PDB file of C-alpha atoms in Angstrom:
ATOM      1  CA  MET A   1      63.339 -15.197 -83.764  1.00 33.00           C
ATOM      2  CA  ASN A   2      61.858 -11.955 -85.046  1.00 36.00           C
ATOM      3  CA  ALA A   3      63.621  -8.599 -84.884  1.00 35.00           C
ATOM      4  CA  ARG A   4      61.788  -7.380 -81.829  1.00 35.00           C
ATOM      5  CA  SER A   5      62.374 -10.535 -79.861  1.00 32.00           C
ATOM      6  CA  GLU A   6      66.067 -10.542 -80.734  1.00 31.00           C
ATOM      7  CA  ASP A   7      66.854  -6.879 -80.226  1.00 34.00           C
ATOM      8  CA  LEU A   8      64.313  -5.566 -77.731  1.00 34.00           C
ATOM      9  CA  ASP A   9      63.174  -8.484 -75.623  1.00 35.00           C
ATOM     10  CA  ARG A  10      66.244  -8.939 -73.464  1.00 30.00           C
ATOM     11  CA  SER A  11      65.936 -10.131 -69.893  1.00 30.00           C
ATOM     12  CA  GLY A  12      67.027  -7.587 -67.329  1.00 32.00           C
ATOM     13  CA  PRO A  13      66.936  -6.851 -63.598  1.00 32.00           C
ATOM     14  CA  SER A  14      63.831  -8.158 -61.893  1.00 33.00           C
ATOM     15  CA  SER A  15      63.347  -4.942 -59.916  1.00 32.00           C
ATOM     16  CA  PRO A  16      64.280  -1.967 -62.109  1.00 35.00           C
ATOM     17  CA  GLN A  17      64.612   1.525 -60.761  1.00 38.00           C
ATOM     18  CA  PRO A  18      62.604   4.334 -62.402  1.00 38.00           C
ATOM     19  CA  ALA A  19      63.946   5.805 -65.608  1.00 38.00           C
ATOM     20  CA  THR A  20      66.630   8.407 -65.084  1.00 38.00           C
ATOM     21  CA  SER A  21      66.205  11.956 -66.273  1.00 39.00           C
ATOM     22  CA  SER A  22      67.239  12.903 -69.774  1.00 36.00           C
ATOM     23  CA  ALA A  23      70.211  14.743 -68.322  1.00 32.00           C
ATOM     24  CA  GLU A  24      71.590  11.424 -67.050  1.00 38.00           C
ATOM     25  CA  ALA A  25      71.041   9.483 -70.243  1.00 37.00           C
ATOM     26  CA  GLY A  26      74.248   8.591 -72.019  1.00 36.00           C
ATOM     27  CA  THR A  27      76.441   8.857 -68.923  1.00 34.00           C
ATOM     28  CA  GLY A  28      78.515   6.047 -67.420  1.00 35.00           C
ATOM     29  CA  SER A  29      79.453   2.957 -69.433  1.00 35.00           C
ATOM     30  CA  ARG A  30      76.228   2.825 -71.470  1.00 44.00           C
ATOM     31  CA  PRO A  31      76.465   3.492 -75.213  1.00 58.00           C
ATOM     32  CA  GLY A  32      74.655   6.857 -75.100  1.00 84.00           C
ATOM     33  CA  ALA A  33      72.070   8.342 -77.432  1.00 91.00           C
ATOM     34  CA  PRO A  34      72.937   8.659 -81.129  1.00 95.00           C
ATOM     35  CA  PRO A  35      72.984  12.077 -82.811  1.00 96.00           C
ATOM     36  CA  THR A  36      69.619  13.438 -83.900  1.00 97.00           C
ATOM     37  CA  PRO A  37      69.225  13.086 -87.690  1.00 97.00           C
ATOM     38  CA  ASP A  38      68.015  16.069 -89.684  1.00 96.00           C
ATOM     39  CA  VAL A  39      64.870  14.218 -90.758  1.00 97.00           C
ATOM     40  CA  ALA A  40      63.736  13.963 -87.114  1.00 98.00           C
ATOM     41  CA  ALA A  41      62.723  17.628 -87.098  1.00 97.00           C
ATOM     42  CA  ALA A  42      60.709  17.127 -90.280  1.00 96.00           C
ATOM     43  CA  VAL A  43      58.799  14.222 -88.695  1.00 98.00           C
ATOM     44  CA  PHE A  44      58.332  15.510 -85.139  1.00 98.00           C
ATOM     45  CA  GLY A  45      58.225  19.253 -85.781  1.00 97.00           C
ATOM     46  CA  SER A  46      57.953  21.217 -82.551  1.00 97.00           C
ATOM     47  CA  GLN A  47      57.985  17.937 -80.605  1.00 98.00           C
ATOM     48  CA  VAL A  48      61.494  16.949 -81.712  1.00 98.00           C
ATOM     49  CA  SER A  49      63.100  17.848 -78.365  1.00 98.00           C
ATOM     50  CA  LEU A  50      60.659  15.488 -76.633  1.00 98.00           C
ATOM     51  CA  ALA A  51      61.572  12.751 -79.097  1.00 98.00           C
ATOM     52  CA  GLU A  52      65.254  13.373 -78.292  1.00 98.00           C
ATOM     53  CA  ARG A  53      64.536  12.894 -74.589  1.00 98.00           C
ATOM     54  CA  TYR A  54      62.790   9.609 -75.342  1.00 98.00           C
ATOM     55  CA  VAL A  55      65.747   8.379 -77.406  1.00 98.00           C
ATOM     56  CA  ALA A  56      68.053   9.341 -74.529  1.00 97.00           C
ATOM     57  CA  LEU A  57      65.963   7.268 -72.122  1.00 98.00           C
ATOM     58  CA  LEU A  58      66.032   4.283 -74.470  1.00 98.00           C
ATOM     59  CA  ALA A  59      69.815   4.577 -74.780  1.00 97.00           C
ATOM     60  CA  ALA A  60      70.259   4.745 -71.016  1.00 96.00           C
ATOM     61  CA  THR A  61      67.773   2.900 -68.818  1.00 96.00           C
ATOM     62  CA  GLY A  62      66.069   1.245 -71.783  1.00 97.00           C
ATOM     63  CA  ILE A  63      69.311  -0.670 -72.314  1.00 95.00           C
ATOM     64  CA  SER A  64      70.288  -1.145 -68.686  1.00 94.00           C
ATOM     65  CA  HIS A  65      66.848  -2.571 -67.871  1.00 93.00           C
ATOM     66  CA  GLY A  66      66.910  -4.960 -70.796  1.00 94.00           C
ATOM     67  CA  LEU A  67      64.213  -3.402 -72.973  1.00 95.00           C
ATOM     68  CA  ILE A  68      66.646  -2.511 -75.743  1.00 94.00           C
ATOM     69  CA  GLY A  69      69.639  -4.532 -76.884  1.00 93.00           C
ATOM     70  CA  PRO A  70      72.970  -2.679 -76.501  1.00 92.00           C
ATOM     71  CA  ARG A  71      73.703  -3.110 -80.212  1.00 93.00           C
ATOM     72  CA  GLU A  72      70.578  -1.090 -81.002  1.00 94.00           C
ATOM     73  CA  ALA A  73      71.903   2.158 -79.498  1.00 95.00           C
ATOM     74  CA  PRO A  74      73.397   3.587 -82.743  1.00 95.00           C
ATOM     75  CA  ARG A  75      70.175   2.956 -84.692  1.00 95.00           C
ATOM     76  CA  LEU A  76      67.537   4.002 -82.171  1.00 97.00           C
ATOM     77  CA  TRP A  77      66.371   6.815 -84.413  1.00 98.00           C
ATOM     78  CA  ASP A  78      66.048   5.175 -87.809  1.00 96.00           C
ATOM     79  CA  ARG A  79      65.227   1.577 -86.894  1.00 95.00           C
ATOM     80  CA  HIS A  80      62.956   2.262 -83.953  1.00 97.00           C
ATOM     81  CA  VAL A  81      61.686   5.780 -83.174  1.00 98.00           C
ATOM     82  CA  LEU A  82      61.360   7.211 -86.692  1.00 98.00           C
ATOM     83  CA  ASN A  83      60.331   3.798 -88.001  1.00 97.00           C
ATOM     84  CA  CYS A  84      57.284   4.023 -85.711  1.00 98.00           C
ATOM     85  CA  ALA A  85      56.538   7.743 -85.931  1.00 98.00           C
ATOM     86  CA  VAL A  86      56.195   7.820 -89.720  1.00 98.00           C
ATOM     87  CA  VAL A  87      53.001   5.715 -89.615  1.00 98.00           C
ATOM     88  CA  HIS A  88      51.032   8.384 -87.716  1.00 98.00           C
ATOM     89  CA  PRO A  89      48.814   9.354 -90.713  1.00 98.00           C
ATOM     90  CA  LEU A  90      47.007   6.016 -90.237  1.00 98.00           C
ATOM     91  CA  PHE A  91      45.310   7.247 -87.063  1.00 98.00           C
ATOM     92  CA  ALA A  92      42.158   9.359 -86.950  1.00 98.00           C
ATOM     93  CA  THR A  93      42.232  12.702 -85.137  1.00 98.00           C
ATOM     94  CA  GLY A  94      41.667  12.298 -81.394  1.00 98.00           C
ATOM     95  CA  ALA A  95      41.440   8.503 -81.619  1.00 98.00           C
ATOM     96  CA  ARG A  96      41.908   6.065 -78.740  1.00 98.00           C
ATOM     97  CA  VAL A  97      44.769   3.705 -79.613  1.00 98.00           C
ATOM     98  CA  ALA A  98      45.931   0.501 -77.887  1.00 98.00           C
ATOM     99  CA  ASP A  99      49.592  -0.493 -78.396  1.00 98.00           C
ATOM    100  CA  LEU A 100      49.795  -4.251 -77.750  1.00 98.00           C
ATOM    101  CA  GLY A 101      53.005  -5.715 -76.340  1.00 97.00           C
ATOM    102  CA  SER A 102      54.409  -2.216 -76.037  1.00 97.00           C
ATOM    103  CA  GLY A 103      57.757  -3.276 -74.538  1.00 96.00           C
ATOM    104  CA  ALA A 104      59.915  -0.146 -74.646  1.00 97.00           C
ATOM    105  CA  GLY A 105      56.963   1.947 -75.814  1.00 98.00           C
ATOM    106  CA  LEU A 106      57.249   1.141 -79.509  1.00 98.00           C
ATOM    107  CA  PRO A 107      55.274   2.256 -81.435  1.00 98.00           C
ATOM    108  CA  GLY A 108      53.066   3.880 -78.777  1.00 98.00           C
ATOM    109  CA  ILE A 109      55.382   6.535 -77.351  1.00 98.00           C
ATOM    110  CA  PRO A 110      56.654   7.880 -80.711  1.00 98.00           C
ATOM    111  CA  LEU A 111      53.023   8.088 -81.849  1.00 98.00           C
ATOM    112  CA  ALA A 112      52.041   9.932 -78.662  1.00 98.00           C
ATOM    113  CA  ILE A 113      54.875  12.415 -79.222  1.00 98.00           C
ATOM    114  CA  VAL A 114      54.250  13.108 -82.904  1.00 98.00           C
ATOM    115  CA  ARG A 115      50.454  13.145 -82.408  1.00 98.00           C
ATOM    116  CA  PRO A 116      49.514  14.763 -79.064  1.00 98.00           C
ATOM    117  CA  ASP A 117      45.850  14.490 -80.078  1.00 98.00           C
ATOM    118  CA  LEU A 118      45.929  10.685 -79.832  1.00 98.00           C
ATOM    119  CA  ARG A 119      45.067   8.898 -76.573  1.00 98.00           C
ATOM    120  CA  LEU A 120      47.434   5.951 -76.189  1.00 98.00           C
ATOM    121  CA  THR A 121      47.125   2.904 -73.936  1.00 98.00           C
ATOM    122  CA  LEU A 122      50.382   0.944 -73.715  1.00 98.00           C
ATOM    123  CA  VAL A 123      49.443  -2.693 -73.077  1.00 98.00           C
ATOM    124  CA  GLU A 124      52.258  -4.815 -71.640  1.00 98.00           C
ATOM    125  CA  PRO A 125      52.011  -7.912 -69.388  1.00 97.00           C
ATOM    126  CA  LEU A 126      55.456  -7.846 -67.719  1.00 96.00           C
ATOM    127  CA  GLN A 127      55.898  -5.753 -64.593  1.00 97.00           C
ATOM    128  CA  ARG A 128      59.552  -5.013 -65.366  1.00 95.00           C
ATOM    129  CA  ARG A 129      58.502  -3.334 -68.583  1.00 97.00           C
ATOM    130  CA  THR A 130      55.437  -1.542 -67.223  1.00 98.00           C
ATOM    131  CA  THR A 131      57.553  -0.125 -64.383  1.00 98.00           C
ATOM    132  CA  TRP A 132      59.954   1.342 -66.933  1.00 98.00           C
ATOM    133  CA  LEU A 133      57.131   2.556 -69.189  1.00 98.00           C
ATOM    134  CA  THR A 134      55.342   4.300 -66.326  1.00 98.00           C
ATOM    135  CA  ALA A 135      58.539   6.081 -65.275  1.00 98.00           C
ATOM    136  CA  ALA A 136      59.319   7.058 -68.882  1.00 98.00           C
ATOM    137  CA  VAL A 137      55.817   8.435 -69.476  1.00 98.00           C
ATOM    138  CA  GLU A 138      56.098  10.525 -66.310  1.00 98.00           C
ATOM    139  CA  GLU A 139      59.608  11.714 -67.212  1.00 97.00           C
ATOM    140  CA  LEU A 140      58.423  12.803 -70.651  1.00 98.00           C
ATOM    141  CA  GLY A 141      55.232  14.397 -69.327  1.00 98.00           C
ATOM    142  CA  LEU A 142      53.000  12.504 -71.765  1.00 98.00           C
ATOM    143  CA  ALA A 143      49.517  13.339 -70.520  1.00 98.00           C
ATOM    144  CA  ASN A 144      47.977  11.451 -73.456  1.00 98.00           C
ATOM    145  CA  VAL A 145      49.454   8.070 -72.454  1.00 98.00           C
ATOM    146  CA  VAL A 146      48.412   5.482 -69.870  1.00 98.00           C
ATOM    147  CA  VAL A 147      50.157   2.187 -69.122  1.00 98.00           C
ATOM    148  CA  HIS A 148      48.092  -0.975 -68.662  1.00 98.00           C
ATOM    149  CA  ARG A 149      49.739  -4.048 -67.181  1.00 98.00           C
ATOM    150  CA  GLY A 150      48.112  -7.142 -68.660  1.00 97.00           C
ATOM    151  CA  ARG A 151      47.545  -9.036 -71.853  1.00 96.00           C
ATOM    152  CA  ALA A 152      45.352  -7.758 -74.634  1.00 96.00           C
ATOM    153  CA  GLU A 153      42.571 -10.135 -73.558  1.00 96.00           C
ATOM    154  CA  SER A 154      42.360  -8.346 -70.202  1.00 96.00           C
ATOM    155  CA  LEU A 155      40.819  -5.374 -72.040  1.00 97.00           C
ATOM    156  CA  TRP A 156      38.118  -7.404 -73.790  1.00 96.00           C
ATOM    157  CA  GLY A 157      34.809  -5.958 -72.630  1.00 91.00           C
ATOM    158  CA  ALA A 158      36.370  -2.593 -71.715  1.00 91.00           C
ATOM    159  CA  PRO A 159      35.601   0.578 -73.714  1.00 95.00           C
ATOM    160  CA  ARG A 160      36.695  -0.085 -77.277  1.00 97.00           C
ATOM    161  CA  PHE A 161      39.445   1.616 -79.278  1.00 98.00           C
ATOM    162  CA  GLY A 162      39.409   3.274 -82.676  1.00 98.00           C
ATOM    163  CA  HIS A 163      42.764   1.678 -83.509  1.00 98.00           C
ATOM    164  CA  VAL A 164      44.964  -1.136 -82.239  1.00 98.00           C
ATOM    165  CA  THR A 165      48.636  -1.298 -83.152  1.00 98.00           C
ATOM    166  CA  ALA A 166      51.585  -3.605 -82.521  1.00 98.00           C
ATOM    167  CA  ARG A 167      55.157  -3.904 -83.723  1.00 96.00           C
ATOM    168  CA  ALA A 168      56.699  -7.309 -84.467  1.00 83.00           C
ATOM    169  CA  VAL A 169      54.724  -8.997 -81.686  1.00 88.00           C
ATOM    170  CA  ALA A 170      52.918 -11.862 -83.457  1.00 92.00           C
ATOM    171  CA  ARG A 171      51.737 -12.872 -86.905  1.00 93.00           C
ATOM    172  CA  ILE A 172      48.606 -11.277 -88.342  1.00 96.00           C
ATOM    173  CA  GLY A 173      46.184 -14.071 -87.517  1.00 95.00           C
ATOM    174  CA  GLU A 174      47.065 -14.072 -83.830  1.00 95.00           C
ATOM    175  CA  LEU A 175      47.021 -10.281 -83.644  1.00 96.00           C
ATOM    176  CA  ALA A 176      43.546 -10.327 -85.191  1.00 96.00           C
ATOM    177  CA  ARG A 177      42.337 -12.846 -82.626  1.00 95.00           C
ATOM    178  CA  ILE A 178      43.398 -10.740 -79.661  1.00 96.00           C
ATOM    179  CA  GLY A 179      43.208  -7.254 -81.197  1.00 97.00           C
ATOM    180  CA  LEU A 180      40.045  -7.079 -83.279  1.00 98.00           C
ATOM    181  CA  PRO A 181      37.764  -7.586 -80.233  1.00 97.00           C
ATOM    182  CA  LEU A 182      39.250  -4.369 -78.813  1.00 98.00           C
ATOM    183  CA  LEU A 183      38.036  -2.292 -81.766  1.00 98.00           C
ATOM    184  CA  GLU A 184      34.887  -0.254 -82.078  1.00 97.00           C
ATOM    185  CA  ALA A 185      32.797  -0.575 -85.242  1.00 97.00           C
ATOM    186  CA  GLY A 186      34.785   0.772 -88.186  1.00 97.00           C
ATOM    187  CA  GLY A 187      38.064   0.456 -86.282  1.00 98.00           C
ATOM    188  CA  SER A 188      41.370  -0.854 -87.611  1.00 98.00           C
ATOM    189  CA  LEU A 189      44.359  -2.925 -86.533  1.00 98.00           C
ATOM    190  CA  HIS A 190      47.774  -1.692 -87.740  1.00 98.00           C
ATOM    191  CA  ALA A 191      50.667  -4.138 -87.454  1.00 98.00           C
ATOM    192  CA  LEU A 192      54.140  -2.740 -88.123  1.00 97.00           C
ATOM    193  CA  LYS A 193      55.973  -5.552 -89.854  1.00 92.00           C
ATOM    194  CA  GLY A 194      58.778  -6.414 -92.216  1.00 88.00           C
ATOM    195  CA  THR A 195      58.597  -7.966 -95.643  1.00 92.00           C
ATOM    196  CA  SER A 196      56.483 -10.848 -94.297  1.00 91.00           C
ATOM    197  CA  ALA A 197      53.370  -8.653 -94.135  1.00 94.00           C
ATOM    198  CA  PRO A 198      51.842  -9.520 -97.557  1.00 95.00           C
ATOM    199  CA  THR A 199      52.530 -13.244 -97.092  1.00 96.00           C
ATOM    200  CA  GLU A 200      50.968 -13.301 -93.635  1.00 96.00           C
ATOM    201  CA  LEU A 201      47.831 -11.545 -94.850  1.00 97.00           C
ATOM    202  CA  THR A 202      47.451 -14.102 -97.639  1.00 96.00           C
ATOM    203  CA  GLU A 203      48.128 -17.114 -95.423  1.00 97.00           C
ATOM    204  CA  ASP A 204      45.857 -15.889 -92.594  1.00 97.00           C
ATOM    205  CA  ALA A 205      43.015 -14.675 -94.827  1.00 97.00           C
ATOM    206  CA  ASP A 206      40.625 -17.447 -93.715  1.00 96.00           C
ATOM    207  CA  GLN A 207      41.207 -16.565 -90.062  1.00 94.00           C
ATOM    208  CA  LEU A 208      40.614 -12.885 -90.767  1.00 96.00           C
ATOM    209  CA  ARG A 209      37.320 -13.681 -92.477  1.00 95.00           C
ATOM    210  CA  ALA A 210      36.301 -15.858 -89.533  1.00 94.00           C
ATOM    211  CA  MET A 211      37.008 -12.890 -87.232  1.00 93.00           C
ATOM    212  CA  ASN A 212      34.623 -10.748 -89.318  1.00 92.00           C
ATOM    213  CA  ALA A 213      37.354  -8.528 -90.733  1.00 97.00           C
ATOM    214  CA  SER A 214      35.934  -6.454 -93.581  1.00 96.00           C
ATOM    215  CA  ARG A 215      39.149  -5.849 -95.517  1.00 97.00           C
ATOM    216  CA  TRP A 216      42.926  -5.848 -95.182  1.00 98.00           C
ATOM    217  CA  SER A 217      45.887  -4.310 -96.974  1.00 97.00           C
ATOM    218  CA  VAL A 218      49.587  -3.436 -96.787  1.00 97.00           C
ATOM    219  CA  ALA A 219      51.074   0.050 -97.125  1.00 97.00           C
ATOM    220  CA  SER A 220      54.554   1.532 -96.715  1.00 97.00           C
ATOM    221  CA  PHE A 221      55.486   4.726 -94.881  1.00 98.00           C
ATOM    222  CA  GLY A 222      58.565   6.875 -94.417  1.00 97.00           C
ATOM    223  CA  ALA A 223      59.906   7.327 -97.937  1.00 97.00           C
ATOM    224  CA  GLY A 224      62.961   9.552 -97.697  1.00 95.00           C
ATOM    225  CA  VAL A 225      62.972   9.233 -93.891  1.00 96.00           C
ATOM    226  CA  VAL A 226      63.742   5.597 -93.049  1.00 96.00           C
ATOM    227  CA  THR A 227      65.375   2.828 -95.064  1.00 95.00           C
ATOM    228  CA  PRO A 228      63.799   0.392 -95.518  1.00 94.00           C
ATOM    229  CA  GLU A 229      60.396   2.032 -95.350  1.00 96.00           C
ATOM    230  CA  THR A 230      57.985   0.891 -92.641  1.00 97.00           C
ATOM    231  CA  LEU A 231      55.524  -1.742 -93.827  1.00 96.00           C
ATOM    232  CA  VAL A 232      52.138  -1.791 -92.102  1.00 97.00           C
ATOM    233  CA  ALA A 233      49.524  -4.509 -92.437  1.00 97.00           C
ATOM    234  CA  THR A 234      46.082  -3.022 -91.755  1.00 98.00           C
ATOM    235  CA  VAL A 235      42.988  -5.077 -90.907  1.00 98.00           C
ATOM    236  CA  GLU A 236      39.639  -3.273 -90.711  1.00 98.00           C
ATOM    237  CA  VAL A 237      36.338  -4.253 -89.135  1.00 97.00           C
ATOM    238  CA  GLY A 238      32.910  -3.026 -90.189  1.00 96.00           C
ATOM    239  CA  SER A 239      31.191  -4.003 -86.950  1.00 96.00           C
ATOM    240  CA  ALA A 240      32.382  -4.777 -83.445  1.00 95.00           C
ATOM    241  CA  VAL A 241      33.954  -8.253 -83.108  1.00 94.00           C
ATOM    242  CA  THR A 242      32.900 -10.657 -80.353  1.00 90.00           C
ATOM    243  CA  PRO A 243      35.930 -12.005 -78.420  1.00 88.00           C
ATOM    244  CA  GLY A 244      36.800 -15.584 -79.325  1.00 68.00           C
ATOM    245  CA  ARG A 245      38.694 -17.563 -81.931  1.00 47.00           C
ATOM    246  CA  ARG A 246      37.520 -19.805 -84.724  1.00 47.00           C
ATOM    247  CA  VAL A 247      38.724 -23.375 -84.168  1.00 36.00           C
ATOM    248  CA  GLY A 248      37.356 -26.176 -86.319  1.00 34.00           C
ATOM    249  CA  GLY A 249      34.175 -24.289 -87.153  1.00 37.00           C
ATOM    250  CA  SER A 250      33.364 -23.314 -83.559  1.00 37.00           C
ATOM    251  CA  THR A 251      34.224 -20.267 -81.525  1.00 42.00           C
ATOM    252  CA  ARG A 252      36.611 -20.750 -78.633  1.00 43.00           C
ATOM    253  CA  PRO A 253      35.607 -18.566 -75.681  1.00 42.00           C
ATOM    254  CA  ALA A 254      37.887 -15.920 -74.310  1.00 42.00           C
ATOM    255  CA  PRO A 255      40.718 -17.471 -72.251  1.00 40.00           C
ATOM    256  CA  ARG A 256      40.825 -17.084 -68.497  1.00 38.00           C
ATOM    257  CA  GLY A 257      43.772 -16.514 -66.234  1.00 37.00           C
ATOM    258  CA  ARG A 258      47.203 -16.283 -67.801  1.00 34.00           C
ATOM    259  CA  GLY A 259      46.256 -18.190 -70.934  1.00 35.00           C
ATOM    260  CA  SER A 260      48.375 -20.565 -72.969  1.00 33.00           C
ATOM    261  CA  PRO A 261      52.106 -20.010 -73.484  1.00 32.00           C
ATOM    262  CA  THR A 262      53.319 -18.474 -76.694  1.00 33.00           C
ATOM    263  CA  SER A 263      55.593 -20.143 -79.192  1.00 33.00           C
ATOM    264  CA  PRO A 264      59.351 -19.534 -78.936  1.00 33.00           C
ATOM    265  CA  GLY A 265      60.545 -16.262 -80.405  1.00 37.00           C
ATOM    266  CA  ARG A 266      57.216 -14.436 -79.981  1.00 44.00           C
ATOM    267  CA  ARG A 267      56.379 -12.063 -77.172  1.00 51.00           C
ATOM    268  CA  ARG A 268      52.916 -12.432 -75.722  1.00 48.00           C
ATOM    269  CA  PRO A 269      51.097  -9.079 -76.181  1.00 59.00           C
TER     270      PRO A 269
END
């Protein structure tokens, strides 16, 4: 099971209440938010207090509603929030960005905080999570974020995005299948991954070519901020990609309805 599935994808109450205010976060028997590291101010600048409120929400209702594992509370800053925020230079000024399988808002909400110019769409199929995300976005006053309940395929044919991102949701080939059709010409997919990123790009190269990807690469971010640094696999397209998947030399049409189930240990974006 990958890190996100193990630590973030915990089942929780079927009917969660809205996120509590930041003043309530850390009260009761929940672990509470960890101290703000000095590097947070360097990353978030004037937005650091907003990032602190987000961490407090993750530590409180993010845990109680099963979006974050309780053991993650002490490392919310370095492993999750800063780990996501440091990749913000990848995104063009004012770009529309889709965060697939957003879960607890990672990486979408940290990106929206550190880059108020970006327009984020948090794409998440489970109502329990979208209920929490909607309440968190309202609590934080993030006017540049919308929450979309549905799978990535539900946005095929909608206005396209300049960037698509995801964090530990699926391997590169599958992300390309569902994410590249969301991109406008010249757009890019950015997958936040661990050390498997270079191997996945090599192993899935044929699938990327079949999806009309123009080039792909791996870069690291966050030197001196997070350890280990955040690895990002980027896949670029020169022209808009038609939805579908190469299977045995033919193109499989876009799935209808709920689609096929995912393999164990992967969350369906």
